Amino acid sequence: MQTLNEKRLKPSPENITRLEANQIFVFGSNEGGRHGKGAAKQALGWGAKWGQAEGLQGRTYGIPTKDSTVRRVLSIEEIKPYVDRFIQFAKEHSELEFLVTEIGCGLSRMKPKQIAPLFKEAMTLENVRLPERFIRKLKE
């Protein structure tokens, strides 16, 4: 049986270009659900829905990190409930494997040390793969 540390040594791929049948692409969104750039635009190819900001969308799951105007980056306190709902969803759907991108670290310009702590509980889930930089910050 793998220990927690051994399990988490398998991070989500740095550049996700394809998904297996049971995999879900987890991306940073905005509260307006306008998936025009970055990982959100990539998510459109796997079923992300224009106008849906959060949750399961085809083979993707959106977590907002910007407001509906796409101008303001949400605070950590504003992002936390979205991440908490994602973690609860992942717990309820153990048949799926969630590949988390570096949410908030691209267009929202946050650092892994800011966002990673929100995903601490996800480290215990067998079906959630976090980005390598998140894992490193969570192990510190």
Tab-separated table of C-alpha atoms in Angstrom:
chain	number	residue	atom	x	y	z
A	1	MET	CA	0.000	0.000	0.000
A	2	GLN	CA	1.288	3.462	-0.898
A	3	THR	CA	1.870	6.026	1.801
A	4	LEU	CA	0.423	9.502	1.402
A	5	ASN	CA	3.818	10.895	0.342
A	6	GLU	CA	4.326	8.166	-2.273
A	7	LYS	CA	0.849	8.754	-3.694
A	8	ARG	CA	1.404	12.487	-3.980
A	9	LEU	CA	4.691	12.032	-5.812
A	10	LYS	CA	2.592	11.683	-8.963
A	11	PRO	CA	1.621	15.299	-9.686
A	12	SER	CA	-0.747	16.444	-12.385
A	13	PRO	CA	1.048	16.845	-15.733
A	14	GLU	CA	2.578	20.272	-16.254
A	15	ASN	CA	1.062	20.569	-19.729
A	16	ILE	CA	-2.172	18.610	-20.013
A	17	THR	CA	-2.878	17.836	-23.652
A	18	ARG	CA	-5.151	14.794	-23.374
A	19	LEU	CA	-7.457	13.185	-20.858
A	20	GLU	CA	-8.135	9.540	-20.077
A	21	ALA	CA	-11.795	8.487	-19.925
A	22	ASN	CA	-12.136	9.091	-16.160
A	23	GLN	CA	-10.012	12.262	-15.917
A	24	ILE	CA	-11.287	15.778	-15.257
A	25	PHE	CA	-9.302	18.919	-16.170
A	26	VAL	CA	-9.516	21.373	-13.235
A	27	PHE	CA	-8.922	24.960	-14.323
A	28	GLY	CA	-9.041	28.536	-13.061
A	29	SER	CA	-12.120	30.382	-14.230
A	30	ASN	CA	-13.796	33.750	-13.709
A	31	GLU	CA	-17.152	34.384	-12.095
A	32	GLY	CA	-18.661	35.285	-15.466
A	33	GLY	CA	-17.706	31.961	-17.025
A	34	ARG	CA	-15.946	33.681	-19.919
A	35	HIS	CA	-13.335	31.115	-20.890
A	36	GLY	CA	-11.313	33.266	-23.270
A	37	LYS	CA	-7.686	32.714	-22.268
A	38	GLY	CA	-5.247	30.315	-20.636
A	39	ALA	CA	-6.374	27.007	-19.182
A	40	ALA	CA	-10.000	28.171	-19.296
A	41	LYS	CA	-9.827	28.498	-23.086
A	42	GLN	CA	-8.196	25.070	-23.272
A	43	ALA	CA	-11.051	23.689	-21.139
A	44	LEU	CA	-13.555	24.616	-23.850
A	45	GLY	CA	-12.161	21.733	-25.894
A	46	TRP	CA	-13.170	19.294	-23.136
A	47	GLY	CA	-16.658	20.622	-22.566
A	48	ALA	CA	-16.332	23.765	-20.434
A	49	LYS	CA	-19.501	25.793	-20.924
A	50	TRP	CA	-19.388	29.483	-21.807
A	51	GLY	CA	-21.185	31.316	-19.016
A	52	GLN	CA	-20.652	28.618	-16.361
A	53	ALA	CA	-18.019	29.748	-13.883
A	54	GLU	CA	-17.847	26.887	-11.407
A	55	GLY	CA	-18.230	23.166	-11.191
A	56	LEU	CA	-18.330	20.203	-13.509
A	57	GLN	CA	-18.590	21.103	-17.179
A	58	GLY	CA	-18.123	18.208	-19.572
A	59	ARG	CA	-14.738	16.733	-18.670
A	60	THR	CA	-13.641	19.891	-16.838
A	61	TYR	CA	-14.192	21.549	-13.464
A	62	GLY	CA	-13.979	25.335	-13.063
A	63	ILE	CA	-12.730	27.174	-9.968
A	64	PRO	CA	-13.091	30.970	-10.221
A	65	THR	CA	-10.061	33.119	-9.411
A	66	LYS	CA	-11.251	36.347	-11.089
A	67	ASP	CA	-14.473	38.317	-10.809
A	68	SER	CA	-17.122	38.458	-13.525
A	69	THR	CA	-15.516	41.504	-15.181
A	70	VAL	CA	-12.280	39.469	-15.546
A	71	ARG	CA	-10.409	42.554	-14.319
A	72	ARG	CA	-10.155	41.850	-10.592
A	73	VAL	CA	-8.361	38.874	-9.094
A	74	LEU	CA	-10.379	37.387	-6.255
A	75	SER	CA	-8.866	37.359	-2.780
A	76	ILE	CA	-7.783	34.081	-1.197
A	77	GLU	CA	-10.839	34.384	1.080
A	78	GLU	CA	-13.092	34.663	-1.991
A	79	ILE	CA	-11.436	31.715	-3.773
A	80	LYS	CA	-11.501	29.411	-0.721
A	81	PRO	CA	-15.240	28.493	-0.878
A	82	TYR	CA	-14.845	27.497	-4.540
A	83	VAL	CA	-11.872	25.255	-3.693
A	84	ASP	CA	-13.731	23.802	-0.701
A	85	ARG	CA	-16.681	22.888	-2.948
A	86	PHE	CA	-14.283	21.309	-5.447
A	87	ILE	CA	-12.685	19.175	-2.711
A	88	GLN	CA	-16.123	18.055	-1.518
A	89	PHE	CA	-17.078	17.199	-5.116
A	90	ALA	CA	-13.876	15.169	-5.555
A	91	LYS	CA	-14.646	13.262	-2.332
A	92	GLU	CA	-18.105	12.406	-3.667
A	93	HIS	CA	-16.758	11.265	-7.058
A	94	SER	CA	-13.945	8.817	-6.313
A	95	GLU	CA	-14.540	7.198	-9.714
A	96	LEU	CA	-13.014	10.294	-11.340
A	97	GLU	CA	-9.407	11.499	-11.328
A	98	PHE	CA	-8.994	15.273	-11.097
A	99	LEU	CA	-5.963	16.859	-12.771
A	100	VAL	CA	-5.561	20.261	-11.122
A	101	THR	CA	-3.763	22.973	-13.084
A	102	GLU	CA	-1.865	25.815	-11.382
A	103	ILE	CA	-5.108	27.600	-10.653
A	104	GLY	CA	-4.655	31.332	-10.099
A	105	CYS	CA	-0.985	31.280	-11.090
A	106	GLY	CA	-1.370	32.223	-14.747
A	107	LEU	CA	-3.583	35.130	-15.741
A	108	SER	CA	-4.437	35.887	-12.092
A	109	ARG	CA	-0.695	36.195	-11.336
A	110	MET	CA	-0.799	34.639	-7.881
A	111	LYS	CA	2.044	32.509	-6.545
A	112	PRO	CA	1.776	28.807	-5.639
A	113	LYS	CA	2.567	29.720	-2.013
A	114	GLN	CA	-0.674	31.766	-1.964
A	115	ILE	CA	-2.989	29.233	-3.619
A	116	ALA	CA	-1.536	25.846	-2.601
A	117	PRO	CA	-2.671	26.032	1.061
A	118	LEU	CA	-6.288	26.067	-0.143
A	119	PHE	CA	-5.699	22.562	-1.550
A	120	LYS	CA	-4.126	21.065	1.597
A	121	GLU	CA	-7.075	18.719	2.232
A	122	ALA	CA	-6.871	17.495	-1.387
A	123	MET	CA	-3.447	16.003	-0.575
A	124	THR	CA	-5.296	13.218	1.261
A	125	LEU	CA	-7.500	12.313	-1.705
A	126	GLU	CA	-6.406	9.441	-3.931
A	127	ASN	CA	-8.253	10.881	-6.942
A	128	VAL	CA	-6.809	14.412	-6.952
A	129	ARG	CA	-3.467	15.158	-8.601
A	130	LEU	CA	-2.048	18.558	-7.769
A	131	PRO	CA	0.591	20.563	-9.654
A	132	GLU	CA	4.188	19.846	-8.617
A	133	ARG	CA	4.698	23.405	-7.316
A	134	PHE	CA	1.575	23.120	-5.120
A	135	ILE	CA	2.817	19.812	-3.715
A	136	ARG	CA	6.227	21.315	-2.888
A	137	LYS	CA	4.616	24.247	-1.047
A	138	LEU	CA	2.297	21.927	0.885
A	139	LYS	CA	5.204	19.756	2.010
A	140	GLU	CA	7.172	22.744	3.419
